[in-house]
Amino acid sequence: MPDLYGEAMRFLTALALTWMTAATGAFATPGQPTDGNLGFQPAVTPIANRIHEFHDLLLWIIIPITLFVMGLLLWVIIRYNRKANPTPSKNSHNTLLEVVWTAVPILILVVIAIPSFPLLYFQDEIPEADFTIKATGYQWYWSYEYPDQEVPEFFSNMVAEEDLQEGQLRNLSVDYPLVVPAGATVRLQVTAADVIHNWAMPAFGTKMDAIPGRINETWFQVEEEGIYYGQCSELCGIRHAFMPIEVHAVSQDAFDAWVEAGPGTDEANAVIAEYSAARETRLAQLD
Amino acid sequence: MSADAATHDDHTPSIWDWRRWVLSTNHKDIGTMYLLFAIFAGIIGGGLSGLMRWELAEPGLQVFNNGFWGNEHNYNVATTMHGLIMIFFMVMPAMIGGFGNWFVPLMIGAPDMAFPRMNNISFWLLPFAFILAVMSMFVPGAGADQGFGGGWVLYPPLSTMGHNGPAMDLLILSLHIAGVSSILGAINFITTIFNMRAPGMTIHKMPLFVWSVLVTVFLLLLSLPVLAGALTMLLTDRNFGTAFFAPEGGGDPVMYQHLFWFFGHPEVYILILPGFGIISHIVSTFSRKPIFGYLGMAYAMVAIGFIGFIVWAHHMYTVGMPVDLKAYFVAATMVIAVPTGIKIFSWIATMWGGSIEFRTPMMWAIGFIFLFTVGGVTGVVLANAGVDQALHDTYYVVAHFHYVLSLGAVFAIFAGWYYWFEKIFGVKYNSLFARLQFLFFFVGANVIFFPQHFLGLQGMPRRYVDYADGHAFWNMVSSWGYVIMLIGMAFFFLVLIDAIVRRRKADANPWGEGATTLEWTLSSPPPFHQFSELPKIK
Ligand code: HEM
Ligand SMILES: [Cu+2]
Ligand SMILES: [Cu+2]
């Protein structure tokens, strides 16, 4: 049995923390889930930003509707219970009311549709891309290829728990991550070699099925340098939960050096590690 | 001859006579068997969800860690079988087989179903389907791992080349049989409702529960054959060298998804529509008012059923469909919110001005309305393909569909259970225990599923046996919610035990003047054969 008191204290602490987070949006590290948080991971691409804006609008619609229905229910419970209202009315029609509760929801849906369709087309229409990456899902790892840089296919496996290095995340970190220059517009082609997988990156607002026999396309443009984690999002077998995606958005120079060093090798990893360390110290000095 | 039949009709066989059940052609006995079957399947389906919540209570592998419960594959099997069992062997048998069989004939003033022997087959196919499904968990599925772990949607290639063992074949067989059972049932209900209404009961005087079953069985009749086709293609792809869904042979895995969801989306309305009917009766009974906007309510269900057939690809926004097609499915899906809204507001309008008595069924019904609203508004969020790109296949979706299924459909089933319990079994129940069950269920279900919205927004994918450490907190809360719900389940069994032990004779109509449908004109339980003289509807 778990220790109840400990659990309860953890619960209360986390609850307090959560509310603070919810109010301020603080404490959220971009690119990964933050324990106890309530909303999206911070957005780092134009698509994710627009998804969040639209979702905020939706919250402004659905929360009031839910509260409205709850309010109506409470009101009838208080006002029309048998004590308060011993003789029921017999009315069972009200044309005006019925027209209103048909028409008003239609209007609300129109309000939702107006931003919804532009967002959909914005996600789908791939702008002029700087280069293309091809991602292939395998049972149970990803591979990446950069045709424009002539980087051949290299494989990206999850780091097992016992091999985790300082700063790596359980179930999220991989041995050879995907690297892109921050600010570059990347066309992503996704496919699979065996069963269906899904290349999903919450901070980018990207999610695309990897289907054998077909190539799906999407795009992203990472606005800020950093490390971002995602996970396979289509059930693909026993190790579905263990084929994560790790993307490093770096400076153009670091990216070029990484390509030079030969992605999928320890040398290339060293380039990125060095770059990350330099960035860390730079950020630390800023504080 | 007729005198002979009359004496025969009077005698009710003993409940200990096996022939009464195995050879039954009586809609009430068959309905009771369906209900007991649903309870049994629900215990197994609920037990599997317990294993999953236990596993997910903390990061790391607790349960499926190569010990007694197996490995990560067995977690996927648990997820898959939980979904399939809850849908095909719990909710559908309870709503359509159980309440439908019991109350459709009673409410339309018919002596029985149109085809009593077919009714017998419909029921008795189910236990065999269920046995096949359970067997599939214990034979090789993927390599040496037992059971099928590809999700209740059975997507190929994971369900074809991804599972080479016989587990998937058993599952296909099981679903085929369950499908035949439902199709026969659907034919029976359609015939009964169209031909056997009492004199004077026009289609526009039919109780809303009968309307809801009518729409539901039409959905079954039109959608199940498509599932059967898809399943058969899976079977031949697996065993006879066809390549319907295999890209290396010119097939297309996405075509399976279109076929599956052409069935699957109507299926989710099949699960909830009879609940709409049940809730309408309960709200009207305990408000002592006729249902508000009867015709609107009936045709809202027809509209939901119709639109339900033209929105299927909203489950497939990330497969790489052309964007204009996605736009169409967004628009069509959002339209469903309109008739759904009509239903919610009409229930509240029925209570408005009423004289509401908060008896046990009414508490479940009010709980249903609120929770269904929550599940409904998150449905509107997900309908927008733009946002769904972030939320698809995350726990947000798990939260959404459990709000409409686990809380919606199940609350409607319990509302119906406590509304008709005395009518069915002829004994009273302890309403304190039943209310406590409601309380624990309401709190527990919300504690389980509300935090899953946060997990989904934070990006936690569904069907994950283990998750990133950043998802730990809300998973722990969710698992504690399961414990709360379990206490509620204990009260459910207490109600049953108490009713069996005390056997207090029930009244014909425990609810008073608000209960106006025909079943309340009969004794509790009704005579073995009712309406030998047809009731006349004014
Ligand atoms: C005690 C209440 C319940 C609990 C705690 C529960 C819990 C769960 C969990 C943990 C999952 C797996 C999610 C994942 O790993 O992605 C799941 C999936 C599912 N549940 Fe439930 N559930 C409950 C009741 C129900 C009911 C009543 C229904 C249906 C009527 C239902 C239908 C489903 C379906 C269809 C799935 C998806 C299966 C799949 O992903 O293939 N659940 N549930
Ligand atoms: Cu996967
Ligand atoms: Cu659907």
mmCIF file of C-alpha atoms in Angstrom, chain B residues 374-520:
data_model
loop_
_atom_site.group_PDB
_atom_site.id
_atom_site.type_symbol
_atom_site.label_atom_id
_atom_site.label_comp_id
_atom_site.label_asym_id
_atom_site.label_seq_id
_atom_site.Cartn_x
_atom_site.Cartn_y
_atom_site.Cartn_z
ATOM 1 C CA VAL B 374 -18.816 18.145 -20.428
ATOM 2 C CA GLY B 375 -18.121 15.317 -22.871
ATOM 3 C CA GLY B 376 -20.111 17.133 -25.514
ATOM 4 C CA VAL B 377 -18.206 20.399 -25.365
ATOM 5 C CA THR B 378 -14.839 18.654 -25.562
ATOM 6 C CA GLY B 379 -16.264 16.879 -28.593
ATOM 7 C CA VAL B 380 -16.775 20.251 -30.226
ATOM 8 C CA VAL B 381 -13.124 21.061 -29.494
ATOM 9 C CA LEU B 382 -11.975 17.822 -31.105
ATOM 10 C CA ALA B 383 -14.221 18.311 -34.121
ATOM 11 C CA ASN B 384 -11.895 21.099 -35.245
ATOM 12 C CA ALA B 385 -9.196 19.315 -37.189
ATOM 13 C CA GLY B 386 -6.810 22.172 -36.499
ATOM 14 C CA VAL B 387 -6.866 21.552 -32.756
ATOM 15 C CA ASP B 388 -7.307 17.831 -33.124
ATOM 16 C CA GLN B 389 -3.854 17.777 -34.681
ATOM 17 C CA ALA B 390 -2.576 18.566 -31.184
ATOM 18 C CA LEU B 391 -5.025 16.385 -29.264
ATOM 19 C CA HIS B 392 -5.567 13.352 -31.476
ATOM 20 C CA ASP B 393 -4.485 10.098 -29.832
ATOM 21 C CA THR B 394 -3.713 11.810 -26.529
ATOM 22 C CA TYR B 395 -5.418 11.392 -23.166
ATOM 23 C CA TYR B 396 -7.630 14.361 -24.040
ATOM 24 C CA VAL B 397 -9.476 11.989 -26.356
ATOM 25 C CA VAL B 398 -9.564 9.305 -23.665
ATOM 26 C CA ALA B 399 -11.113 11.858 -21.309
ATOM 27 C CA HIS B 400 -13.618 13.003 -23.933
ATOM 28 C CA PHE B 401 -14.938 9.582 -24.833
ATOM 29 C CA HIS B 402 -15.086 8.362 -21.273
ATOM 30 C CA TYR B 403 -17.154 11.443 -20.373
ATOM 31 C CA VAL B 404 -19.693 10.400 -22.952
ATOM 32 C CA LEU B 405 -19.313 6.623 -22.543
ATOM 33 C CA SER B 406 -18.044 5.723 -19.124
ATOM 34 C CA LEU B 407 -19.916 8.519 -17.456
ATOM 35 C CA GLY B 408 -22.632 9.193 -20.017
ATOM 36 C CA ALA B 409 -23.738 5.759 -21.169
ATOM 37 C CA VAL B 410 -22.984 4.081 -17.849
ATOM 38 C CA PHE B 411 -24.836 6.725 -15.854
ATOM 39 C CA ALA B 412 -27.793 6.298 -18.196
ATOM 40 C CA ILE B 413 -27.649 2.540 -17.657
ATOM 41 C CA PHE B 414 -27.644 2.927 -13.885
ATOM 42 C CA ALA B 415 -30.419 5.515 -14.127
ATOM 43 C CA GLY B 416 -32.456 2.960 -16.063
ATOM 44 C CA TRP B 417 -31.451 0.179 -13.706
ATOM 45 C CA TYR B 418 -32.788 2.018 -10.668
ATOM 46 C CA TYR B 419 -35.807 3.312 -12.565
ATOM 47 C CA TRP B 420 -36.938 -0.119 -13.663
ATOM 48 C CA PHE B 421 -35.345 -2.376 -11.014
ATOM 49 C CA GLU B 422 -38.583 -2.919 -9.125
ATOM 50 C CA LYS B 423 -40.521 -3.448 -12.335
ATOM 51 C CA ILE B 424 -38.042 -6.059 -13.523
ATOM 52 C CA PHE B 425 -37.371 -7.975 -10.335
ATOM 53 C CA GLY B 426 -40.539 -7.286 -8.400
ATOM 54 C CA VAL B 427 -38.650 -6.327 -5.243
ATOM 55 C CA LYS B 428 -37.682 -2.993 -3.729
ATOM 56 C CA TYR B 429 -34.118 -1.842 -3.364
ATOM 57 C CA ASN B 430 -32.315 0.083 -0.688
ATOM 58 C CA SER B 431 -32.233 3.586 -2.080
ATOM 59 C CA LEU B 432 -29.661 4.785 0.445
ATOM 60 C CA PHE B 433 -27.075 2.349 -0.900
ATOM 61 C CA ALA B 434 -28.082 3.224 -4.449
ATOM 62 C CA ARG B 435 -27.593 6.924 -3.726
ATOM 63 C CA LEU B 436 -24.240 6.268 -2.131
ATOM 64 C CA GLN B 437 -23.268 4.388 -5.244
ATOM 65 C CA PHE B 438 -24.230 7.429 -7.260
ATOM 66 C CA LEU B 439 -22.192 9.711 -5.031
ATOM 67 C CA PHE B 440 -19.034 7.621 -5.261
ATOM 68 C CA PHE B 441 -19.485 7.084 -8.983
ATOM 69 C CA PHE B 442 -19.999 10.763 -9.667
ATOM 70 C CA VAL B 443 -16.984 11.859 -7.667
ATOM 71 C CA GLY B 444 -14.858 8.906 -8.730
ATOM 72 C CA ALA B 445 -15.557 9.159 -12.435
ATOM 73 C CA ASN B 446 -14.746 12.859 -12.429
ATOM 74 C CA VAL B 447 -11.537 12.331 -10.488
ATOM 75 C CA ILE B 448 -10.515 9.602 -12.934
ATOM 76 C CA PHE B 449 -11.291 11.397 -16.123
ATOM 77 C CA PHE B 450 -11.170 15.159 -15.600
ATOM 78 C CA PRO B 451 -7.385 15.259 -15.035
ATOM 79 C CA GLN B 452 -6.906 13.281 -18.230
ATOM 80 C CA HIS B 453 -7.785 16.463 -20.149
ATOM 81 C CA PHE B 454 -4.676 18.032 -18.629
ATOM 82 C CA LEU B 455 -2.566 14.992 -19.482
ATOM 83 C CA GLY B 456 -3.742 15.178 -23.062
ATOM 84 C CA LEU B 457 -3.037 18.897 -23.360
ATOM 85 C CA GLN B 458 0.417 18.214 -21.980
ATOM 86 C CA GLY B 459 0.865 15.709 -24.762
ATOM 87 C CA MET B 460 0.543 12.297 -23.124
ATOM 88 C CA PRO B 461 -0.284 9.792 -25.887
ATOM 89 C CA ARG B 462 -2.982 7.182 -25.301
ATOM 90 C CA ARG B 463 -2.345 3.425 -25.194
ATOM 91 C CA TYR B 464 0.912 4.011 -23.290
ATOM 92 C CA VAL B 465 1.985 1.507 -20.677
ATOM 93 C CA ASP B 466 4.515 3.969 -19.298
ATOM 94 C CA TYR B 467 4.807 7.730 -19.647
ATOM 95 C CA ALA B 468 7.296 10.567 -19.231
ATOM 96 C CA ASP B 469 7.883 11.636 -15.637
ATOM 97 C CA GLY B 470 6.203 14.961 -16.367
ATOM 98 C CA HIS B 471 2.846 13.173 -16.482
ATOM 99 C CA ALA B 472 3.130 11.544 -13.068
ATOM 100 C CA PHE B 473 0.934 13.755 -10.932
ATOM 101 C CA TRP B 474 -2.350 13.705 -12.830
ATOM 102 C CA ASN B 475 -1.955 9.994 -13.508
ATOM 103 C CA MET B 476 -1.728 9.389 -9.788
ATOM 104 C CA VAL B 477 -4.865 11.460 -9.186
ATOM 105 C CA SER B 478 -6.660 9.567 -11.934
ATOM 106 C CA SER B 479 -5.776 6.224 -10.385
ATOM 107 C CA TRP B 480 -7.051 7.329 -6.969
ATOM 108 C CA GLY B 481 -10.304 8.176 -8.692
ATOM 109 C CA TYR B 482 -10.561 4.533 -9.651
ATOM 110 C CA VAL B 483 -10.432 3.579 -5.977
ATOM 111 C CA ILE B 484 -13.319 5.946 -5.271
ATOM 112 C CA MET B 485 -15.329 4.411 -8.086
ATOM 113 C CA LEU B 486 -14.567 0.939 -6.759
ATOM 114 C CA ILE B 487 -16.248 1.877 -3.476
ATOM 115 C CA GLY B 488 -19.278 2.905 -5.520
ATOM 116 C CA MET B 489 -19.226 -0.509 -7.158
ATOM 117 C CA ALA B 490 -19.289 -2.108 -3.715
ATOM 118 C CA PHE B 491 -22.519 -0.247 -2.998
ATOM 119 C CA PHE B 492 -23.944 -1.558 -6.265
ATOM 120 C CA PHE B 493 -23.433 -5.104 -5.048
ATOM 121 C CA LEU B 494 -24.770 -4.207 -1.611
ATOM 122 C CA VAL B 495 -27.972 -3.012 -3.279
ATOM 123 C CA LEU B 496 -28.252 -6.353 -5.068
ATOM 124 C CA ILE B 497 -27.555 -8.427 -1.971
ATOM 125 C CA ASP B 498 -29.924 -6.364 0.132
ATOM 126 C CA ALA B 499 -32.693 -6.727 -2.458
ATOM 127 C CA ILE B 500 -32.184 -10.489 -2.708
ATOM 128 C CA VAL B 501 -32.098 -11.029 1.018
ATOM 129 C CA ARG B 502 -34.971 -8.783 2.041
ATOM 130 C CA ARG B 503 -37.282 -9.363 -0.899
ATOM 131 C CA ARG B 504 -39.700 -6.575 -0.147
ATOM 132 C CA LYS B 505 -42.573 -6.829 -2.593
ATOM 133 C CA ALA B 506 -42.575 -3.967 -5.070
ATOM 134 C CA ASP B 507 -45.585 -1.857 -6.069
ATOM 135 C CA ALA B 508 -46.842 -1.721 -9.627
ATOM 136 C CA ASN B 509 -45.918 1.941 -9.828
ATOM 137 C CA PRO B 510 -43.466 3.233 -7.230
ATOM 138 C CA TRP B 511 -43.087 6.663 -8.859
ATOM 139 C CA GLY B 512 -46.598 8.058 -8.773
ATOM 140 C CA GLU B 513 -48.502 10.069 -11.308
ATOM 141 C CA GLY B 514 -45.431 11.187 -13.264
ATOM 142 C CA ALA B 515 -44.855 7.655 -14.555
ATOM 143 C CA THR B 516 -47.207 7.517 -17.509
ATOM 144 C CA THR B 517 -45.877 4.830 -19.852
ATOM 145 C CA LEU B 518 -47.617 1.468 -20.193
ATOM 146 C CA GLU B 519 -45.158 -0.628 -18.187
ATOM 147 C CA TRP B 520 -46.405 1.061 -14.995
#
